[in-house]
PDB file of C-alpha atoms in Angstrom:
ATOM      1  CA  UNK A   1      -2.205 -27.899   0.207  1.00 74.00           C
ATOM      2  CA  UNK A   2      -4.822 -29.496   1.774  1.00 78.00           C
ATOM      3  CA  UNK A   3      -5.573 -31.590  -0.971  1.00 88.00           C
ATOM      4  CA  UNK A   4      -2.262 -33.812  -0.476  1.00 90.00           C
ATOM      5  CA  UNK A   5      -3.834 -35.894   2.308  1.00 93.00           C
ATOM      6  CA  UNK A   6      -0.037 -37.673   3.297  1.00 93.00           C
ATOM      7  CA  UNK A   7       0.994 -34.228   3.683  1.00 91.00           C
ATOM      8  CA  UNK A   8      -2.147 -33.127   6.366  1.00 90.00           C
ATOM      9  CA  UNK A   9      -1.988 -36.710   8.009  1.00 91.00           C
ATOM     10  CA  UNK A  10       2.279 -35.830   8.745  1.00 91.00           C
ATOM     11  CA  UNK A  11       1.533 -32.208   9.859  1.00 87.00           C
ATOM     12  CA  UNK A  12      -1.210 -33.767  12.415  1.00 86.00           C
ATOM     13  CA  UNK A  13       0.660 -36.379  13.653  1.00 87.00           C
ATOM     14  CA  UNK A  14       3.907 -33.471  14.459  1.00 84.00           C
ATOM     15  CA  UNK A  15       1.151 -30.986  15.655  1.00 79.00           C
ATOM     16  CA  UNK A  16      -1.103 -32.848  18.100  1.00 76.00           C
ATOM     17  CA  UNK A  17       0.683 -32.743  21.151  1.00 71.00           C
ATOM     18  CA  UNK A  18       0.621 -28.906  20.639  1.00 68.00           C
ATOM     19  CA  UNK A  19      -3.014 -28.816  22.154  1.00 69.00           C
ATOM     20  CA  UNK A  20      -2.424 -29.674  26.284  1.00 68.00           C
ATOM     21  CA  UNK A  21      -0.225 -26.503  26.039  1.00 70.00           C
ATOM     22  CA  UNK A  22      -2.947 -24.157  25.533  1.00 72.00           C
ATOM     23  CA  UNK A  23      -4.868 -26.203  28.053  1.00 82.00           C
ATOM     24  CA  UNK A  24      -2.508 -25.356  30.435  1.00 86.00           C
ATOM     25  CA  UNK A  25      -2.829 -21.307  29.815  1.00 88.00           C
ATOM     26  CA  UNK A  26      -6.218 -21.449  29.691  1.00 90.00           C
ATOM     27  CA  UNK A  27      -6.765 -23.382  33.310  1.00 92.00           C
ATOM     28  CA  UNK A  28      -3.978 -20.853  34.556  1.00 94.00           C
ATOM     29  CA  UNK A  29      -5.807 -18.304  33.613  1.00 94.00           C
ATOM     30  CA  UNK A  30      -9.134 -19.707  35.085  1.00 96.00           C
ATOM     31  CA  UNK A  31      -7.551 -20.822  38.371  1.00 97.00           C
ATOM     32  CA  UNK A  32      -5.796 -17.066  38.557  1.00 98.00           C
ATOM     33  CA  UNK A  33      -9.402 -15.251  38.292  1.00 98.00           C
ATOM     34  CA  UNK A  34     -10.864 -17.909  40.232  1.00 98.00           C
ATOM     35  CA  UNK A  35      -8.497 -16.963  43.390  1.00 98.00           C
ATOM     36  CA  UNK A  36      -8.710 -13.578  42.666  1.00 98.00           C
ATOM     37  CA  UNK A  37     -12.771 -14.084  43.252  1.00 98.00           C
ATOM     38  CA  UNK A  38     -12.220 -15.698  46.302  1.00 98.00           C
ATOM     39  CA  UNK A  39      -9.745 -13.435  47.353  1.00 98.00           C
ATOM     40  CA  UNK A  40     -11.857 -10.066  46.689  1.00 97.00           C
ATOM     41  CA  UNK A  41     -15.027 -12.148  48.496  1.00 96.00           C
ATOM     42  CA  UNK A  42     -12.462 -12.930  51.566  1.00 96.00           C
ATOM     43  CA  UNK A  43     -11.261  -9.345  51.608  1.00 95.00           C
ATOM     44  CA  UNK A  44     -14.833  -7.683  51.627  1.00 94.00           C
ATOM     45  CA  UNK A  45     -16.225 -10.287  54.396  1.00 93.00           C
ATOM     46  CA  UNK A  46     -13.668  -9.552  56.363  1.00 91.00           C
ATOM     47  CA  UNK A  47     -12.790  -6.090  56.629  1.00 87.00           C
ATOM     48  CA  UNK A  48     -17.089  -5.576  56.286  1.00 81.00           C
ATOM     49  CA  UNK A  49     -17.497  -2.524  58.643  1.00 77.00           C
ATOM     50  CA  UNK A  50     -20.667  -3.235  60.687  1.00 72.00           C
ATOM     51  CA  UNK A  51     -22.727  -0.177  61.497  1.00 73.00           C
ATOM     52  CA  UNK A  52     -22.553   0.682  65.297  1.00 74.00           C
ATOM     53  CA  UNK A  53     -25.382  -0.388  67.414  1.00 77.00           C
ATOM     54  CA  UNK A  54     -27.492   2.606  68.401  1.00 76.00           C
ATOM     55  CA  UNK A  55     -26.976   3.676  72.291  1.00 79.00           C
ATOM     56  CA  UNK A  56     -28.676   2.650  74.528  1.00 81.00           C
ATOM     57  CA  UNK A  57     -29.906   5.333  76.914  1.00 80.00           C
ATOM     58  CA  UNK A  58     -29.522   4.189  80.923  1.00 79.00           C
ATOM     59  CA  UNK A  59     -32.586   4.658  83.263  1.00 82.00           C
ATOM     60  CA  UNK A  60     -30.614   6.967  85.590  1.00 81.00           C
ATOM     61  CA  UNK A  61     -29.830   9.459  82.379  1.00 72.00           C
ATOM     62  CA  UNK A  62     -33.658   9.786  81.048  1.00 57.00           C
TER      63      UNK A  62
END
């Protein structure tokens, strides 16, 4: 009842330490999709296949 204002105030004061919890998930969460960015990026820039240079015909062969 939220009219009973001694009740509200006691279920704050037992419930407001509840918050940093879900901080906690959610910056998991952000720092797990974060590395998995970085990751992928790291991944693709390395293993990046390069076309092959064209070759270049020697004098003696033309």
């Amino acid at each position: 009842d939220l009219h009973k204002e001694f009740e509200v105030l006691e279920w704050l004061r037992k419930n407001r330490f509840r918050q940093p919890e879900l901080n906690i998930y959610m910056y998991m969460l952000l720092a797990i999709t974060l590395l998995f960015a970085l990751y992928t990026g790291f991944l693709l820039s390395c293993f990046r296949s390069d076309p092959s240079p064209a070759p270049v015909a020697h004098p003696k062969q033309a």
